[in-house]
Short mmCIF file of C-alpha atoms in Angstrom, two decimals:
data_model
loop_
_atom_site.label_atom_id
_atom_site.label_comp_id
_atom_site.label_asym_id
_atom_site.label_seq_id
_atom_site.Cartn_x
_atom_site.Cartn_y
_atom_site.Cartn_z
CA MET A 8 17.45 12.83 18.15
CA GLY A 9 16.80 9.29 16.65
CA THR A 10 13.75 7.40 14.66
CA VAL A 11 10.64 6.21 16.66
CA SER A 12 10.83 2.76 15.41
CA ASP A 13 13.32 -0.16 14.76
CA HIS A 14 11.87 -0.56 10.88
CA LYS A 15 9.23 -3.00 11.85
CA GLY A 16 6.78 -0.79 9.42
CA ILE A 17 4.05 -1.50 8.28
CA ARG A 18 1.41 -3.93 10.07
CA HIS A 19 -1.60 -3.95 8.68
CA VAL A 20 -3.65 -2.16 6.28
CA GLU A 21 -7.86 -1.21 7.26
CA ILE A 22 -10.08 -1.52 4.64
CA GLY A 23 -13.92 -0.87 4.84
CA VAL A 24 -16.17 -2.84 2.86
CA ALA A 25 -19.90 -2.52 2.42
CA ASP A 26 -20.51 -6.82 2.62
CA LEU A 27 -18.00 -8.61 4.30
CA ALA A 28 -18.80 -11.90 3.36
CA ARG A 29 -18.69 -10.46 -0.65
CA SER A 30 -15.28 -9.27 0.30
CA LEU A 31 -13.90 -12.29 1.93
CA ASP A 32 -15.06 -14.38 -1.07
CA PHE A 33 -13.48 -11.86 -2.92
CA TYR A 34 -10.10 -11.92 -1.00
CA ARG A 35 -10.28 -15.74 -1.14
CA ASP A 36 -11.19 -16.43 -4.51
CA LEU A 37 -8.95 -13.74 -6.51
CA LEU A 38 -5.41 -12.88 -3.95
CA ASP A 39 -5.89 -16.63 -1.94
CA LEU A 40 -6.14 -14.46 1.03
CA THR A 41 -8.25 -16.76 4.15
CA PRO A 42 -9.33 -14.73 7.88
CA ALA A 43 -7.31 -15.87 10.42
CA GLU A 44 -8.05 -14.53 14.24
CA GLY A 45 -7.07 -10.63 14.73
CA PRO A 46 -5.44 -9.25 17.71
CA ALA A 47 -9.26 -7.96 18.28
CA GLU A 48 -11.65 -10.13 17.23
CA SER A 49 -15.13 -8.26 16.75
CA ALA A 50 -18.41 -8.98 14.68
CA GLY A 51 -18.21 -7.05 11.23
CA VAL A 52 -14.02 -6.98 11.22
CA ALA A 53 -11.92 -9.72 9.66
CA TRP A 54 -8.00 -10.53 9.13
CA LEU A 55 -6.39 -11.31 6.19
CA PRO A 56 -2.71 -12.74 6.38
CA ALA A 57 -1.00 -11.78 3.57
CA GLY A 58 2.56 -12.53 4.07
CA SER A 59 4.11 -10.75 7.32
CA VAL A 60 1.56 -7.71 6.62
CA LEU A 61 -2.49 -8.10 7.43
CA LEU A 62 -5.28 -7.00 5.73
CA LYS A 63 -8.15 -5.49 7.96
CA LEU A 64 -11.82 -5.87 6.81
CA VAL A 65 -14.45 -3.75 8.77
CA GLU A 66 -17.90 -4.00 7.52
CA THR A 67 -19.13 -0.10 7.54
CA GLY A 68 -22.48 -0.22 6.29
CA ASP A 69 -24.01 2.57 4.45
CA GLY A 70 -21.04 4.88 2.86
CA ASP A 71 -18.63 5.24 -0.14
CA LEU A 72 -15.06 6.03 -1.10
CA GLY A 73 -15.12 9.89 0.57
CA GLY A 74 -14.52 11.47 -2.55
CA TRP A 75 -11.12 8.74 -3.56
CA VAL A 76 -10.98 8.90 -7.05
CA ASN A 77 -8.33 6.84 -9.28
CA ASP A 78 -6.31 9.62 -10.02
CA ASP A 79 -2.75 9.62 -8.60
CA LEU A 80 -2.59 13.28 -8.44
CA GLN A 81 -4.64 12.80 -5.32
CA ARG A 82 -2.94 12.88 -2.45
CA GLY A 83 -3.13 10.43 0.38
CA ILE A 84 -3.26 6.32 0.09
CA ARG A 85 -3.48 5.13 -3.84
CA HIS A 86 -2.79 1.76 -3.79
CA ILE A 87 -2.11 -1.26 -1.91
CA GLY A 88 0.31 -4.18 -4.19
CA PHE A 89 1.31 -7.66 -3.73
CA LYS A 90 3.90 -9.57 -5.40
CA VAL A 91 2.95 -12.70 -7.54
CA GLY A 92 4.78 -15.55 -9.04
CA ASP A 93 3.25 -14.45 -12.78
CA VAL A 94 1.32 -11.65 -13.33
CA ASP A 95 -0.40 -13.17 -16.09
CA LEU A 96 -1.01 -16.28 -14.45
CA ARG A 97 -2.74 -14.86 -11.65
CA ALA A 98 -4.49 -12.51 -14.15
CA GLU A 99 -6.20 -15.10 -15.10
CA ARG A 100 -9.01 -15.38 -12.43
CA VAL A 101 -9.40 -11.95 -12.02
CA ARG A 102 -10.81 -12.01 -15.57
CA ASP A 103 -12.38 -15.21 -14.97
CA ALA A 104 -14.03 -13.76 -12.21
CA GLY A 105 -15.45 -11.15 -14.59
CA VAL A 106 -13.55 -8.39 -12.36
CA PRO A 107 -12.40 -5.61 -14.80
CA PHE A 108 -9.01 -4.43 -14.87
CA THR A 109 -8.27 -0.56 -14.43
CA LEU A 110 -5.33 -0.99 -15.81
CA PRO A 111 -4.50 -4.88 -17.82
CA PRO A 112 -0.98 -6.58 -17.45
CA LEU A 113 1.58 -4.79 -18.78
CA ASP A 114 5.70 -4.35 -18.36
CA ALA A 115 5.82 -1.59 -16.88
CA VAL A 116 9.03 0.99 -16.10
CA GLY A 117 11.46 -0.47 -13.66
CA GLY A 118 11.43 -4.05 -15.08
CA VAL A 119 8.27 -5.38 -13.61
CA ARG A 120 5.20 -6.69 -14.58
CA ILE A 121 1.92 -4.98 -13.44
CA ALA A 122 -1.53 -5.03 -13.25
CA PHE A 123 -4.38 -3.36 -11.45
CA PHE A 124 -8.06 -3.86 -10.95
CA GLN A 125 -10.57 -2.81 -7.61
CA ASP A 126 -12.10 -5.19 -5.20
CA PRO A 127 -16.32 -4.73 -5.05
CA ASP A 128 -15.80 -1.65 -2.65
CA GLY A 129 -13.48 0.08 -4.87
CA THR A 130 -10.58 0.01 -3.01
CA HIS A 131 -7.49 0.04 -5.77
CA LEU A 132 -5.10 -3.35 -5.81
CA GLU A 133 -2.27 -4.18 -8.16
CA ILE A 134 -0.45 -7.12 -8.58
CA THR A 135 3.19 -7.43 -9.56
CA ASP A 136 6.49 -9.66 -10.93
CA ASN A 137 9.91 -9.91 -10.91
CA HIS A 138 11.83 -7.06 -9.18
CA LEU A 139 12.43 -3.76 -9.85
CA ARG A 140 15.46 -2.33 -12.07
CA TYR A 141 15.75 1.16 -9.94
CA HIS A 142 16.88 4.13 -11.85
CA ARG A 143 18.78 5.49 -8.78
CA VAL A 144 19.82 3.07 -6.51
CA ALA A 145 20.01 4.44 -2.33
CA SER A 146 20.52 0.62 -0.93
CA PRO A 147 22.87 -1.64 -2.91
CA GLN A 148 21.71 -4.53 -0.40
CA LEU A 149 18.26 -3.97 -0.48
CA ALA A 150 18.03 -3.93 -3.95
CA GLU A 151 19.99 -7.23 -4.21
CA ARG A 152 17.78 -8.57 -1.72
CA GLU A 153 15.00 -7.88 -3.95
CA ARG A 154 16.41 -9.40 -6.85
CA LEU A 155 17.12 -12.79 -4.96
CA ALA A 156 14.00 -12.83 -3.36
CA ALA A 157 12.15 -12.32 -7.19
CA LEU A 158 14.71 -15.15 -8.42
CA SER A 159 13.58 -17.56 -6.01
CA ARG A 160 9.91 -17.04 -6.23
CA PRO A 161 8.08 -19.79 -8.12
CA ARG A 162 5.70 -18.98 -10.97
CA THR A 163 2.50 -20.32 -8.90
CA ALA A 164 3.00 -18.36 -5.72
CA PRO A 165 0.39 -16.93 -3.96
CA PRO A 166 0.30 -13.44 -3.47
CA VAL A 167 2.19 -11.56 -0.41
CA PHE A 168 1.49 -8.09 0.44
CA ASP A 169 4.12 -5.85 -0.84
CA HIS A 170 3.68 -2.60 -0.53
CA VAL A 171 1.37 0.77 0.00
CA ALA A 172 1.55 3.13 -2.48
CA VAL A 173 0.69 7.15 -1.34
CA THR A 174 1.12 10.83 -3.38
CA SER A 175 2.73 13.27 -1.20
CA ALA A 176 2.65 17.05 -2.21
CA GLY A 177 6.88 17.03 -1.86
CA LEU A 178 9.55 14.41 -1.92
CA ASP A 179 11.42 16.11 0.93
CA ALA A 180 8.87 16.34 2.99
CA ALA A 181 7.73 12.83 2.55
CA LEU A 182 11.10 11.77 3.45
CA ALA A 183 11.73 13.88 6.57
CA PHE A 184 8.49 11.87 8.27
CA TYR A 185 8.88 8.64 6.97
CA ARG A 186 12.39 8.40 7.06
CA ASP A 187 14.13 11.04 9.27
CA THR A 188 11.11 10.65 11.66
CA LEU A 189 10.12 6.72 11.17
CA GLY A 190 13.52 5.29 10.07
CA TYR A 191 12.34 3.75 6.76
CA GLU A 192 15.51 3.74 4.37
CA VAL A 193 15.54 4.70 1.22
CA ILE A 194 15.55 1.68 -1.52
CA GLY A 195 15.84 3.52 -4.60
CA GLN A 196 13.89 5.54 -6.95
CA ILE A 197 12.04 5.19 -10.52
CA ALA A 198 11.90 8.08 -13.11
CA GLN A 199 8.54 7.84 -15.07
CA ASP A 200 10.13 10.15 -18.01
CA GLN A 201 7.38 9.44 -20.22
CA ASP A 202 4.98 10.77 -18.02
CA PRO A 203 4.21 14.66 -18.34
CA ARG A 204 3.48 14.85 -14.97
CA GLY A 205 6.80 14.49 -14.63
CA PHE A 206 6.47 11.57 -12.27
CA LEU A 207 8.92 10.03 -9.43
CA ILE A 208 8.39 6.94 -7.18
CA THR A 209 10.54 6.98 -4.78
CA TYR A 210 10.83 3.03 -2.32
CA MET A 211 11.55 2.87 1.51
CA LEU A 212 11.42 -0.03 3.30
CA ALA A 213 8.73 -0.34 5.70
CA GLY A 214 9.48 -3.43 7.73
CA ASP A 215 8.73 -6.25 5.52
CA ALA A 216 6.97 -4.10 2.99
CA VAL A 217 7.66 -1.50 1.14
CA LEU A 218 5.95 2.78 0.87
CA GLU A 219 6.05 3.52 -2.44
CA VAL A 220 6.02 7.65 -2.62
CA PHE A 221 4.86 9.20 -5.62
CA THR A 222 5.95 13.03 -6.23
CA PHE A 223 5.13 14.99 -9.58
CA THR A 224 6.47 18.00 -10.86
CA ALA A 225 2.28 18.58 -12.08
CA PRO A 226 0.13 20.03 -9.01
CA THR A 227 -1.81 17.34 -6.73
CA THR A 228 -4.77 17.40 -5.11
CA ALA A 229 -6.08 17.04 -1.80
CA SER A 230 -6.73 14.12 -0.14
CA PRO A 231 -10.68 13.43 0.78
CA TRP A 232 -9.60 11.05 3.79
CA THR A 233 -11.82 11.72 6.89
CA PRO A 234 -12.58 10.16 9.66
CA ASP A 235 -15.72 8.86 8.83
CA PRO A 236 -17.02 5.12 10.62
CA CYS A 237 -18.82 4.16 7.52
CA ARG A 238 -15.27 5.14 4.84
CA ARG A 239 -15.21 2.28 2.36
CA GLY A 240 -12.20 1.46 1.10
CA PHE A 241 -8.84 3.12 2.72
CA ARG A 242 -9.13 3.73 5.83
CA HIS A 243 -5.64 3.73 7.85
CA ILE A 244 -2.40 2.02 7.68
CA ALA A 245 -0.91 0.40 11.27
CA ILE A 246 2.41 1.05 11.72
CA ALA A 247 4.41 -1.24 14.49
CA VAL A 248 6.72 0.78 16.33
CA ARG A 249 8.28 0.54 19.66
CA ASP A 250 6.56 2.37 21.87
CA PRO A 251 3.35 4.02 20.27
CA GLU A 252 2.51 6.77 22.24
CA GLU A 253 5.96 7.84 22.23
CA ALA A 254 5.86 7.63 18.20
CA ALA A 255 2.37 8.92 18.03
CA SER A 256 3.72 12.25 20.00
CA ARG A 257 7.02 12.09 17.42
CA LEU A 258 4.99 12.25 14.52
CA THR A 259 2.56 15.18 15.60
CA GLU A 260 5.55 17.11 16.10
CA ALA A 261 6.71 15.76 12.66
CA GLY A 262 3.43 17.49 11.08
CA ALA A 263 0.86 14.79 11.71
CA ARG A 264 -2.56 16.07 12.84
CA VAL A 265 -4.44 14.01 15.48
CA ALA A 266 -8.25 12.45 14.15
CA ARG A 267 -10.93 10.41 15.75
CA ASN A 268 -10.28 7.41 17.36
CA GLY A 269 -6.11 7.95 17.53
CA VAL A 270 -5.39 7.98 13.60
CA LEU A 271 -2.88 11.02 13.02
CA VAL A 272 -2.63 12.24 9.49
CA ASP A 273 -0.09 13.12 8.06
CA ALA A 274 0.35 16.46 5.52
CA ASP A 275 -0.68 14.47 2.58
CA GLY A 276 -3.73 12.84 4.38
CA VAL A 277 -2.40 9.59 4.51
CA PRO A 278 -4.10 8.23 7.84
CA LEU A 279 -1.76 6.19 10.33
CA VAL A 280 -2.32 4.16 13.44
CA THR A 281 0.84 3.43 15.57
CA VAL A 282 0.62 -0.19 17.12
#
């Protein structure tokens, strides 16, 4: 039956912010991201190129995270990640700015170094360096491409968008939706054997970015996402496809529901827009 895209993948992530000027200062100072002209410029909106993927910041006024909590057992969007040349070097800027880490720099399973912190409105961000040593490799070619990219990345390289992480209730359903319907290729998996929750991460190539799908043997909780226009934090993931209307129809057939303003929501509460 085919897939709905030609692997264009993740185009941008929309994030709601209370104070656009404050958020622009944050993303510029800590991640070197500066505004560029977007495809639909308007007041209260800024587009930040982060490599080949954009962040779209939307000023919301009153609002909050709408029930999102920093617990990966909660389904839906969990965080976005950026590749950097050196996590500890970048982390110095985070510390100097007085931003607390939700997870200080450490060596993680899979051979990467990572750190987590949040933007002024609570959007969860990760920085990571090196390349993953997958426990199960599905695509040796893609895994090798990641290794070579890491070897060529200078220590002082600025951050570039790397991935979106989502929690799913079940891997088979997630693969049917993202791999079989959208055409995202599985790169490999990392089993977090030290985690009593039965934590498995499956990595899929989504254009020039990666979709990390978190699954657990422990019970997960429902995503709290709603299409509230005042929602801060993660608002949706925009995915580039050949034909947005046809793709939306196919995704609906695959189990997505239609929310406000053309946003599709998958079975795990991940909001998507086809562009």
